Short mmCIF file of C-alpha atoms in Angstrom, two decimals:
data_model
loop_
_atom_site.label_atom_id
_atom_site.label_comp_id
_atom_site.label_asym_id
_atom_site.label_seq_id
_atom_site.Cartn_x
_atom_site.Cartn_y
_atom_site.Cartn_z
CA UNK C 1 -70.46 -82.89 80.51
CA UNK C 2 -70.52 -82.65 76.88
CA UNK C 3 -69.79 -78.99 76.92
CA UNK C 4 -67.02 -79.33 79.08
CA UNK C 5 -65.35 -81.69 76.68
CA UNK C 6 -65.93 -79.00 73.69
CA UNK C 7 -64.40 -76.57 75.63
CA UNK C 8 -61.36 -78.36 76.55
CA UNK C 9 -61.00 -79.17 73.04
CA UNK C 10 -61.06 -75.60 71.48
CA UNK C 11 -59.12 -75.09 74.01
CA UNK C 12 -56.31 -77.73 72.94
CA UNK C 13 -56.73 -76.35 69.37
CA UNK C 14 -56.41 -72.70 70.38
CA UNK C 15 -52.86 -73.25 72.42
CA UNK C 16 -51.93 -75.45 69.11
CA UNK C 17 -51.95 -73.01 66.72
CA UNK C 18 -50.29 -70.95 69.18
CA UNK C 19 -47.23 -72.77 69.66
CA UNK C 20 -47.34 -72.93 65.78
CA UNK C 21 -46.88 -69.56 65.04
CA UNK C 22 -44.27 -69.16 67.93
CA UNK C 23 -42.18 -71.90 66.26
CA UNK C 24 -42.91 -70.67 63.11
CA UNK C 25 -41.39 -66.90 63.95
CA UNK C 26 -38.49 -68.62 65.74
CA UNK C 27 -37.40 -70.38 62.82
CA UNK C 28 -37.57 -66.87 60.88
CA UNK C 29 -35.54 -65.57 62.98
CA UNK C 30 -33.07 -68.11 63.23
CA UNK C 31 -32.77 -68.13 59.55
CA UNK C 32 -32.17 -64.12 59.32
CA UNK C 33 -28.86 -64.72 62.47
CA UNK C 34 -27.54 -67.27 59.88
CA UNK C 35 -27.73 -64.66 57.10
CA UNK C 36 -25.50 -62.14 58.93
CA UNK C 37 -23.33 -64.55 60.23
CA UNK C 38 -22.61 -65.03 56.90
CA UNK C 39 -22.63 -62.04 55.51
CA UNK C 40 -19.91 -60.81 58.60
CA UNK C 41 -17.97 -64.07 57.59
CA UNK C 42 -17.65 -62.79 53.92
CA UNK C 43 -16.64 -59.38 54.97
CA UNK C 44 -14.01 -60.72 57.73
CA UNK C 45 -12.30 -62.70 54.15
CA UNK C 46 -12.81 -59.65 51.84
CA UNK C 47 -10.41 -57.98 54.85
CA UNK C 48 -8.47 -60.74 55.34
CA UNK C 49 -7.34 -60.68 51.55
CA UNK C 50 -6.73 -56.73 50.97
CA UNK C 51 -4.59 -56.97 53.68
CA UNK C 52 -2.57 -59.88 52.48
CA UNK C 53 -2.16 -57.68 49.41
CA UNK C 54 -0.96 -55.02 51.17
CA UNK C 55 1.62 -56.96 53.09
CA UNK C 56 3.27 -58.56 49.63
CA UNK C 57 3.35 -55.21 48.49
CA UNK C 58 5.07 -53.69 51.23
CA UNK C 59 7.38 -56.56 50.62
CA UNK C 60 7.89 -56.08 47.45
CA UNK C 61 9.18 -52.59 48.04
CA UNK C 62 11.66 -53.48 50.62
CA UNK C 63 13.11 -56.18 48.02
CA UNK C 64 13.47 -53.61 45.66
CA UNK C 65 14.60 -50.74 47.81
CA UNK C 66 17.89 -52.19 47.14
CA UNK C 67 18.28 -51.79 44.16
CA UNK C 68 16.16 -48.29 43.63
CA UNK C 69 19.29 -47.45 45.82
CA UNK C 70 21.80 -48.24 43.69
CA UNK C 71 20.89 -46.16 40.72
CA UNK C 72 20.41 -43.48 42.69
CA UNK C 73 23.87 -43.54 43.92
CA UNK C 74 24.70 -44.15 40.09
CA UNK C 75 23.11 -40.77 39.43
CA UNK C 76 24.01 -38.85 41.93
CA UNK C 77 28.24 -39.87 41.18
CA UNK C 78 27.62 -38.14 37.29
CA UNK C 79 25.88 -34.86 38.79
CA UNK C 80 27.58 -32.20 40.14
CA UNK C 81 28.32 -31.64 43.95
CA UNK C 82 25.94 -28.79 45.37
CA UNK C 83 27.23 -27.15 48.17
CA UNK C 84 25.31 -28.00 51.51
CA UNK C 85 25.61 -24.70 52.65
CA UNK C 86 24.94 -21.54 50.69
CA UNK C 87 25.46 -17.49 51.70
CA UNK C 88 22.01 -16.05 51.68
CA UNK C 89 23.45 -12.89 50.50
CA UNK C 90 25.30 -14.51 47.91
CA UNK C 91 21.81 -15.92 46.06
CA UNK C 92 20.41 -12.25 46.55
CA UNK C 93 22.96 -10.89 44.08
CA UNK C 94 22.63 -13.82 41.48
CA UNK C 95 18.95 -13.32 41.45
CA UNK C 96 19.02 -9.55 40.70
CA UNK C 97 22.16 -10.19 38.34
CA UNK C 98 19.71 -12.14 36.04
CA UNK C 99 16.82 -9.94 36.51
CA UNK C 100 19.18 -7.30 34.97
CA UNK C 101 20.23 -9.61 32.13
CA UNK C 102 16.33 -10.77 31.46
CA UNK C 103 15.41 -6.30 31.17
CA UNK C 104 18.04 -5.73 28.66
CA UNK C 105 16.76 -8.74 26.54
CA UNK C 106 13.19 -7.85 27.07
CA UNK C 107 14.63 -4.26 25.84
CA UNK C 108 16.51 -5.39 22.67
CA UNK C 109 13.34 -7.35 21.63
CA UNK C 110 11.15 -4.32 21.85
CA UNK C 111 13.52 -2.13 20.23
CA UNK C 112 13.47 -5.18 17.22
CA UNK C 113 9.91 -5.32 17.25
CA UNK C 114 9.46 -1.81 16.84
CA UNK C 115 12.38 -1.70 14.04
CA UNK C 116 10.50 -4.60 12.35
CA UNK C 117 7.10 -2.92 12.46
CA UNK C 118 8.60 0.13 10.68
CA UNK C 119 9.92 -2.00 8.00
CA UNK C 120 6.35 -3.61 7.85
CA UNK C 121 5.07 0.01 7.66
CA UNK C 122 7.47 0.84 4.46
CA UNK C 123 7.14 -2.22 2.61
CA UNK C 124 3.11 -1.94 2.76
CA UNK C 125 3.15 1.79 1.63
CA UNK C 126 1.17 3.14 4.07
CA UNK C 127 0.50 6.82 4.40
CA UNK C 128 2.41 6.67 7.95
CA UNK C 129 5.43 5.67 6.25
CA UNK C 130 5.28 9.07 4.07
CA UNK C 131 4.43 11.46 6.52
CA UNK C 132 7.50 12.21 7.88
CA UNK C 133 9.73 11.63 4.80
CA UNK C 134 9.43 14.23 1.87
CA UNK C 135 12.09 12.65 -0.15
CA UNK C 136 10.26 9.16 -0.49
CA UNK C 137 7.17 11.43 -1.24
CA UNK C 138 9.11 13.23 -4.31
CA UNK C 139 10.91 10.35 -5.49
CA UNK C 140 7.39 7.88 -5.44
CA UNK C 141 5.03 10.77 -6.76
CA UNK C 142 6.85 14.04 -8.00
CA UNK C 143 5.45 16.45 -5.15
CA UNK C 144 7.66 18.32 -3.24
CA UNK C 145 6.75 17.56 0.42
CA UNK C 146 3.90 15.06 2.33
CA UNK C 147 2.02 18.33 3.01
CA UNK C 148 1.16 18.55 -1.24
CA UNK C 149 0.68 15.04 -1.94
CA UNK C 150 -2.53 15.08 1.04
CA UNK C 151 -4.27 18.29 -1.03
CA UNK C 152 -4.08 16.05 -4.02
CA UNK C 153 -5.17 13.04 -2.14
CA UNK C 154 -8.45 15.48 -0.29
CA UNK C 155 -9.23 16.27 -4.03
CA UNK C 156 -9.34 12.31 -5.35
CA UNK C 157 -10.51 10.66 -2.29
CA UNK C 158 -14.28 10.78 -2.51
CA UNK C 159 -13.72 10.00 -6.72
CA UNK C 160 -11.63 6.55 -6.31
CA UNK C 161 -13.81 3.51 -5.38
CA UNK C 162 -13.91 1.54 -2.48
CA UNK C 163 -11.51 -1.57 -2.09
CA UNK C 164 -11.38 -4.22 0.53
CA UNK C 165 -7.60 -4.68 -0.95
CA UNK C 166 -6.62 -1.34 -0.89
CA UNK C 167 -7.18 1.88 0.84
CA UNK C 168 -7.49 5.28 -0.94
CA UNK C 169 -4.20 6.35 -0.33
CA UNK C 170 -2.72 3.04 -1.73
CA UNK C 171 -4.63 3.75 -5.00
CA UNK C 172 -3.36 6.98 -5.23
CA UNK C 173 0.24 5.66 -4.53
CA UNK C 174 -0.55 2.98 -7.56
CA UNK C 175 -1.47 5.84 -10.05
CA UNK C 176 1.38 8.48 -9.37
CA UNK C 177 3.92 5.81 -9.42
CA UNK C 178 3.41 4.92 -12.69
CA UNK C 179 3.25 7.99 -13.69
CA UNK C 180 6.58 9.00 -11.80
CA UNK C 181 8.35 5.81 -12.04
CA UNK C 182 6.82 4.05 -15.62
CA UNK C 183 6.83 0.68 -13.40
CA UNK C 184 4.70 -1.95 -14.99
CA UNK C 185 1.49 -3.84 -13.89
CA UNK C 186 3.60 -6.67 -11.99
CA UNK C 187 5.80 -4.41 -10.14
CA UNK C 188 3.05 -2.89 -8.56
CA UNK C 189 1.43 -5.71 -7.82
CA UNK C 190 4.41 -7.13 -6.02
CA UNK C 191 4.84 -4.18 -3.71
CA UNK C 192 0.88 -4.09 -3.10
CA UNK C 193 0.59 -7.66 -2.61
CA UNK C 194 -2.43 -7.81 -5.40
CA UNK C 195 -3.26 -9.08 -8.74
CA UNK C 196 -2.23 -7.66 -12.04
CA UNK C 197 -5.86 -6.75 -12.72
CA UNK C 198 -6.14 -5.28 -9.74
CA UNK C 199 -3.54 -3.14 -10.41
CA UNK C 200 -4.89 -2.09 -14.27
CA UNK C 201 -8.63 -1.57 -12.40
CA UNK C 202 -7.03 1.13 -10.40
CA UNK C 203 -5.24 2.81 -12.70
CA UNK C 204 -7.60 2.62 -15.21
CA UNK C 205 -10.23 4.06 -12.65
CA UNK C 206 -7.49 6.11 -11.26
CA UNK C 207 -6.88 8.26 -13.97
CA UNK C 208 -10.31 9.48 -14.15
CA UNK C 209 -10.92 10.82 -10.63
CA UNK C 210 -7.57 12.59 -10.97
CA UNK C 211 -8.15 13.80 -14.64
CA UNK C 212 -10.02 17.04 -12.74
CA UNK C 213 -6.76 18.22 -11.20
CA UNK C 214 -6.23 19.12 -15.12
CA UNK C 215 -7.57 22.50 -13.98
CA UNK C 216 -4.34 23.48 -12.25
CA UNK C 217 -3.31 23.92 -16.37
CA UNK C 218 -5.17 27.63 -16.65
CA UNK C 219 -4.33 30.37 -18.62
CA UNK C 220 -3.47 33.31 -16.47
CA UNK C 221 -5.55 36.99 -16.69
CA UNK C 222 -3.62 39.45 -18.12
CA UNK C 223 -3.29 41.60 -14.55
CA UNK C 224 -1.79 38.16 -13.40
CA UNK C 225 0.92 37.81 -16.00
CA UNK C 226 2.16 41.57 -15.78
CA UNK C 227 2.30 40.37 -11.59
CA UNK C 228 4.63 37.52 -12.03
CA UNK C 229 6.24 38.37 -15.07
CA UNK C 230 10.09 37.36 -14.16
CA UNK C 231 12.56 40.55 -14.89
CA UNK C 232 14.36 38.71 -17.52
CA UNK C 233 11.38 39.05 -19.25
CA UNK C 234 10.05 42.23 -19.23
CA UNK C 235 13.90 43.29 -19.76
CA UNK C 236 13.96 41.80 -22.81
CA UNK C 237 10.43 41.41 -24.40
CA UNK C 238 8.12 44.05 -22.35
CA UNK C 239 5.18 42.98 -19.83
CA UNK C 240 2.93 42.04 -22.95
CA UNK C 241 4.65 38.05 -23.36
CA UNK C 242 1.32 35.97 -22.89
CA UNK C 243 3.15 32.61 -23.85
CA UNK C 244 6.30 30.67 -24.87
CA UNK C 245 5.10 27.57 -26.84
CA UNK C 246 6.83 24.55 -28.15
CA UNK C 247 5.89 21.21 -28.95
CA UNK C 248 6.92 17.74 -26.99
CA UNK C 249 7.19 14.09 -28.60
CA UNK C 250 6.18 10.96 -26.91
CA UNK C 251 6.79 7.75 -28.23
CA UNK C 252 4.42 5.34 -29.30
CA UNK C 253 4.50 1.44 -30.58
CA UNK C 254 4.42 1.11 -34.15
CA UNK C 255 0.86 0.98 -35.40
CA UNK C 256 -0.39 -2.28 -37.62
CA UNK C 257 -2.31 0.25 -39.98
CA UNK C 258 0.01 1.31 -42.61
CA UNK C 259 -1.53 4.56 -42.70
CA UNK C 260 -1.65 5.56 -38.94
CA UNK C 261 1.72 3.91 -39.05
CA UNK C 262 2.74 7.16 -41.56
CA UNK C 263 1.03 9.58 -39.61
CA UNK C 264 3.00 9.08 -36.48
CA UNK C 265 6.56 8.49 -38.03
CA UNK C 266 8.91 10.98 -37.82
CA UNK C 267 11.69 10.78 -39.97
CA UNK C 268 14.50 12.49 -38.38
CA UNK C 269 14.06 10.35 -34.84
CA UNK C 270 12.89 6.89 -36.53
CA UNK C 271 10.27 6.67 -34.45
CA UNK C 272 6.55 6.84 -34.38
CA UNK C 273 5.20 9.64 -32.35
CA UNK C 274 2.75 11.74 -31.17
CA UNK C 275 2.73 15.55 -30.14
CA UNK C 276 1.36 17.83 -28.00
CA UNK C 277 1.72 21.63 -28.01
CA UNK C 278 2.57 23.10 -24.74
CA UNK C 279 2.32 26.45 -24.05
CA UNK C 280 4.60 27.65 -20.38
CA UNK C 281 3.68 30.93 -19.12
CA UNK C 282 6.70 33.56 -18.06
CA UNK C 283 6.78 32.37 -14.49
CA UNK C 284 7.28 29.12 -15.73
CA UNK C 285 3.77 27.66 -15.02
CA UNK C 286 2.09 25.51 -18.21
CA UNK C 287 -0.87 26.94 -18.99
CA UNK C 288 -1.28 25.14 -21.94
CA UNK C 289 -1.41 21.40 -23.23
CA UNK C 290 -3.27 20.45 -26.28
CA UNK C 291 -4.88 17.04 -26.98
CA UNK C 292 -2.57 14.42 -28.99
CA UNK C 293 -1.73 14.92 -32.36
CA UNK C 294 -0.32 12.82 -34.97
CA UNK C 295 3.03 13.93 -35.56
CA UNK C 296 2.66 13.92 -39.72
CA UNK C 297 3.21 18.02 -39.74
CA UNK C 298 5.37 20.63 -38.81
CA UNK C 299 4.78 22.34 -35.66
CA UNK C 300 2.90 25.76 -36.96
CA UNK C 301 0.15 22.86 -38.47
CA UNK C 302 0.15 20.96 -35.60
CA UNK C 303 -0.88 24.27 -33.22
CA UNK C 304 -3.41 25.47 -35.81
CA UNK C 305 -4.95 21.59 -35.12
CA UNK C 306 -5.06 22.76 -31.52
CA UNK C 307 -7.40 25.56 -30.20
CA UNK C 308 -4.26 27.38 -28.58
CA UNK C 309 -5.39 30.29 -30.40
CA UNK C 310 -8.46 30.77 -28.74
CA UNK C 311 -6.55 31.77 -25.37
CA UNK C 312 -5.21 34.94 -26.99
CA UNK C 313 -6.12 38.09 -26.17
CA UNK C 314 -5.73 41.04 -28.74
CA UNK C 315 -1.72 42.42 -27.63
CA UNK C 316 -0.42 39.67 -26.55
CA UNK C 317 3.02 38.44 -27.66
CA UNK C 318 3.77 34.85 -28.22
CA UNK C 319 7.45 33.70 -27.92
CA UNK C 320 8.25 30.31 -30.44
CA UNK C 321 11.00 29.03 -31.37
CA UNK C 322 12.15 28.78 -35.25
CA UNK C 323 9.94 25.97 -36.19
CA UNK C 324 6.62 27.74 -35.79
CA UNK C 325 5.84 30.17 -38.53
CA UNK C 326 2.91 31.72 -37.44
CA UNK C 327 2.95 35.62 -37.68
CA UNK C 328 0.79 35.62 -40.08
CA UNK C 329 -2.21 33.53 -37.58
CA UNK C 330 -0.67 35.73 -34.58
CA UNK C 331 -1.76 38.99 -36.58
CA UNK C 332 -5.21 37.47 -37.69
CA UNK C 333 -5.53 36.66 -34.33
CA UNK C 334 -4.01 40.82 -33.48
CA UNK C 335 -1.49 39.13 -31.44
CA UNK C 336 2.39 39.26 -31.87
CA UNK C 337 5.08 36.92 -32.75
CA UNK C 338 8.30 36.64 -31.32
CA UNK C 339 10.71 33.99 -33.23
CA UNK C 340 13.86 33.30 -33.21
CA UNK C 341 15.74 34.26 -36.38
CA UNK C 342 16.10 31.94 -38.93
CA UNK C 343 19.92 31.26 -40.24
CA UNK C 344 18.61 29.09 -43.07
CA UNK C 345 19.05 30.91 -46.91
CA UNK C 346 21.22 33.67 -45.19
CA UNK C 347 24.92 34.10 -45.20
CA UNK C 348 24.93 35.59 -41.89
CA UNK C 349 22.72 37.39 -39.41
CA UNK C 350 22.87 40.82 -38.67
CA UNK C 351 24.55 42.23 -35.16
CA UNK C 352 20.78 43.35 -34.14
CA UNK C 353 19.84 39.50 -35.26
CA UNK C 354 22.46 38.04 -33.27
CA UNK C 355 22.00 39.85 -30.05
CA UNK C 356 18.57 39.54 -30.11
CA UNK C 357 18.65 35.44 -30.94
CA UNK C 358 20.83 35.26 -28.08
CA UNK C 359 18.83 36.81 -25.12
CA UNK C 360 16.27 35.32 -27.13
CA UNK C 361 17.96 31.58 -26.72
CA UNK C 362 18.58 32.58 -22.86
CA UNK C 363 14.95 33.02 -22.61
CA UNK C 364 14.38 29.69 -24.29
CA UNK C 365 16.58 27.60 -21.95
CA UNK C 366 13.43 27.88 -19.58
CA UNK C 367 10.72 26.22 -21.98
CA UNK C 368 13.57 23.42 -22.35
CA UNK C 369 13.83 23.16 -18.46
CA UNK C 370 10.31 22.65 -18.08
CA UNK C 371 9.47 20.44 -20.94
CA UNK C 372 12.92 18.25 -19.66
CA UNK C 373 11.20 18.33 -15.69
CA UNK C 374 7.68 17.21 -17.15
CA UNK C 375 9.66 13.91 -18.56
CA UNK C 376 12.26 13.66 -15.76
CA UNK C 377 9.39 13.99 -12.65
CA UNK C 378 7.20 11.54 -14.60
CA UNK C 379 9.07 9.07 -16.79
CA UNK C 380 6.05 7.39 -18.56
CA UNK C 381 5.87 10.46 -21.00
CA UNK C 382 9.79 9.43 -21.92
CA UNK C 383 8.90 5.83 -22.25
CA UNK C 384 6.98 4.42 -25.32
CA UNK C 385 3.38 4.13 -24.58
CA UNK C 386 1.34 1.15 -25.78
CA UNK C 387 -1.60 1.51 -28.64
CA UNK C 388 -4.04 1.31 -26.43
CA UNK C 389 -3.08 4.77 -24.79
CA UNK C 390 -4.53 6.31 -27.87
CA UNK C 391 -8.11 4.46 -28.23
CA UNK C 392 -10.80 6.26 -28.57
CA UNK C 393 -14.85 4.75 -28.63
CA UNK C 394 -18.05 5.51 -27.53
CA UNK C 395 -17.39 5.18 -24.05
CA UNK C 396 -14.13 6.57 -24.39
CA UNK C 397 -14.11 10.00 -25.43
CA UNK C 398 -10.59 11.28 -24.21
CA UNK C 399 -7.59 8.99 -25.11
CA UNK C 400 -5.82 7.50 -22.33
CA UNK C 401 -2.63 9.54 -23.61
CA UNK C 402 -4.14 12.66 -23.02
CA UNK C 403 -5.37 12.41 -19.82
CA UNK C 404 -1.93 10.95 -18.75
CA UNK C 405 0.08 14.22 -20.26
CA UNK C 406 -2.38 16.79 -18.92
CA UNK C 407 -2.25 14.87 -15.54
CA UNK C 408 1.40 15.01 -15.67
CA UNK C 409 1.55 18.51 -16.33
CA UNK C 410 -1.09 19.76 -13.86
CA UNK C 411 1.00 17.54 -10.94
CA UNK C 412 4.28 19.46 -12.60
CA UNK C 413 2.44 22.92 -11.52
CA UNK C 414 2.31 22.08 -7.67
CA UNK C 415 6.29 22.15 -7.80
CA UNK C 416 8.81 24.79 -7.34
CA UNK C 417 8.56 27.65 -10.01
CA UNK C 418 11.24 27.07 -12.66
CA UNK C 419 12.12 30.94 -13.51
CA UNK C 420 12.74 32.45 -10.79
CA UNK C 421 11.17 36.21 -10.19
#
């Protein structure tokens, strides 16, 4: 009896907890329906409002619809009418019209550009801008043609330093236009679009690497004189004229030293100077030019200062003008003398005198010509040189003055002979 009671009771306690845990999982679940109720509530008056939006917007537009009408009639009254209807054919021809129109601009602007690029080329000095055009080659350097000025510019290349400012050619340009033209410093730095020192560097340098064209000045062999010995000549003095000699000036600024200041002077040109001797072979070729000299003496001193003698051959005749003196040296020397007579002390000259001075002068005329072309083709030699052309140091063995006039007359030789065969 006693265990049935027991059992009924677990029993009792067994169906309890039971009907616990049922109520217990109901009430989860009721709780989790109320949460998505809720949840689909909130989302049915997030909906609820966009679309509320949407409908005062939409109403907004159709109250202002009005008046976006208006203004577009406003426009549309100050714009011109366009046809409805347009031939097909008609907008064909319009479009092809300005097709045409657009070429022959795009034409004229090429044919600008290309103008303006050659201009570019000829301002910069480039060596395209001389290779077709000999004259700008002879009036910028003193060579005849393009074809000259590039042996010259062979010979220097590998001698003139590099430059990130300037190519080779460009350097060459610098020198022989001073030469040719006397330009100063700033000109050329204007056209080269560099600095003054720049510009001095280059010439400075310049003048060395092309100081070895000097050997173009030779004195010819003796079977090469009788070859090219002009008819005028041999008519009148025989196949044994070696040289015709005379002396040229150059100006110089007036030393401070009051005695260099008498050496250079000379008194009938009021001017200081310096001279070189210059001897021009028949075919009108110099083969000679001596270092400066200080123009303190007459012209027979002023060649026995020079080794001009040294050249001579036993035979040879040398043709001089009145001022040099020198039969005497000529015969030490076994050499001749040709001079022209001197008038001075005599009443008059004898017929033989007189024709002779005259083919004489004839043959003269040439030395004249050549020593007038060396200053013409390169002016600096006819301009007064600065005092610094005529230092001389250590370093400096060769004045600047003499590498300039042997320079000169070695680019002088590379032109057209002056006597003509």
């Amino acid at each position: 009896m006693g265990r049935n009671v027991k059992r009924k009771d677990r029993h009792t306690s067994s169906t309890k907890r039971e009907c616990t845990k049922a109520d217990l999982i109901s009430a989860q679940a009721l709780v989790a329906l109320q949460d998505e109720v809720e949840q689909v509530a909130l989302q049915d008056e997030v909906e609820q409002v966009a679309l509320q939006d949407e409908v005062e917007q939409v109403n907004d537009y159709e109250n202002f619809e009005p008046e976006l009408q208006v203004h577009h009639e406003l426009d549309m009254e100050t714009q011109t009418p366009v046809k409805e209807t347009m031939d097909t054919s008609t907008q064909t021809e319009m479009c092809a019209a300005d097709i045409t129109v657009l070429e022959a601009q795009a034409a004229s602007n090429n044919k600008d550009l290309a103008k303006a690029r050659q201009e570019a080329d000829q301002i910069k000095f480039s060596q395209e801008s001389f290779s077709k055009d000999d004259k700008k080659v002879e009036y910028y350097t003193g060579l005849p043609t393009f074809t000259i000025l590039m042996v010259v510019f062979n010979y220097v290349q590998d001698k003139l330093p590099t430059r990130h400012s300037l190519t080779y050619f460009q350097q060459l340009l610098i020198i022989l236009m001073k030469l040719r033209l006397a330009v100063t410093h700033e000109d050329l730095a204007y056209r080269f679009f560099v600095s003054e020192s720049t510009i001095s560097r280059v010439f400075n340098t310049g003048l060395d690497a092309l100081y070895g064209i000097s050997k173009l000045i030779a004195w010819p062999e003796r079977e090469v004189l009788w070859k090219t010995m002009p008819m005028q000549f041999r008519q009148t003095l025989g196949k044994r004229v070696a040289v015709i000699i005379d002396c040229f000036e150059v100006f110089c600024d007036r030393p401070t030293s009051l005695d260099a200041r008498t050496q250079t002077l000379l008194n009938y040109k009021h001017h200081n100077t310096i001279k070189f001797v210059l001897g021009i072979a028949p075919s009108g070729a110099i083969s000679f030019v001596s270092a400066a000299l200080e123009d303190s003496g007459t012209d027979n001193t002023i060649t026995l200062s020079s080794n001009f003698f040294d050249h001579l051959l036993p035979g040879d005749v040398i043709f001089a003008d009145r001022g040099f003196d020198m039969k005497d040296c000529a015969g030490f020397y076994g050499c001749e003398a040709e001079i022209l007579a001197i008038t001075s002390g005599k009443a008059e000259l004898s017929a033989l005198d007189v024709e002779k001075s005259r083919e004489f002068a004839h043959l003269r005329i040439h030395v004249k010509r050549v020593i007038g072309g060396v200053r013409q083709k390169y002016r600096i030699l006819s301009n007064t040189v600065p005092l610094e052309y005529m230092m001389t140091n250590a370093e400096i063995q060769a004045p600047k003055i003499d590498k300039i006039a042997r320079i000169c007359c070695a680019l002088f030789n590379l032109n057209a002979a002056i006597v003509s065969q």
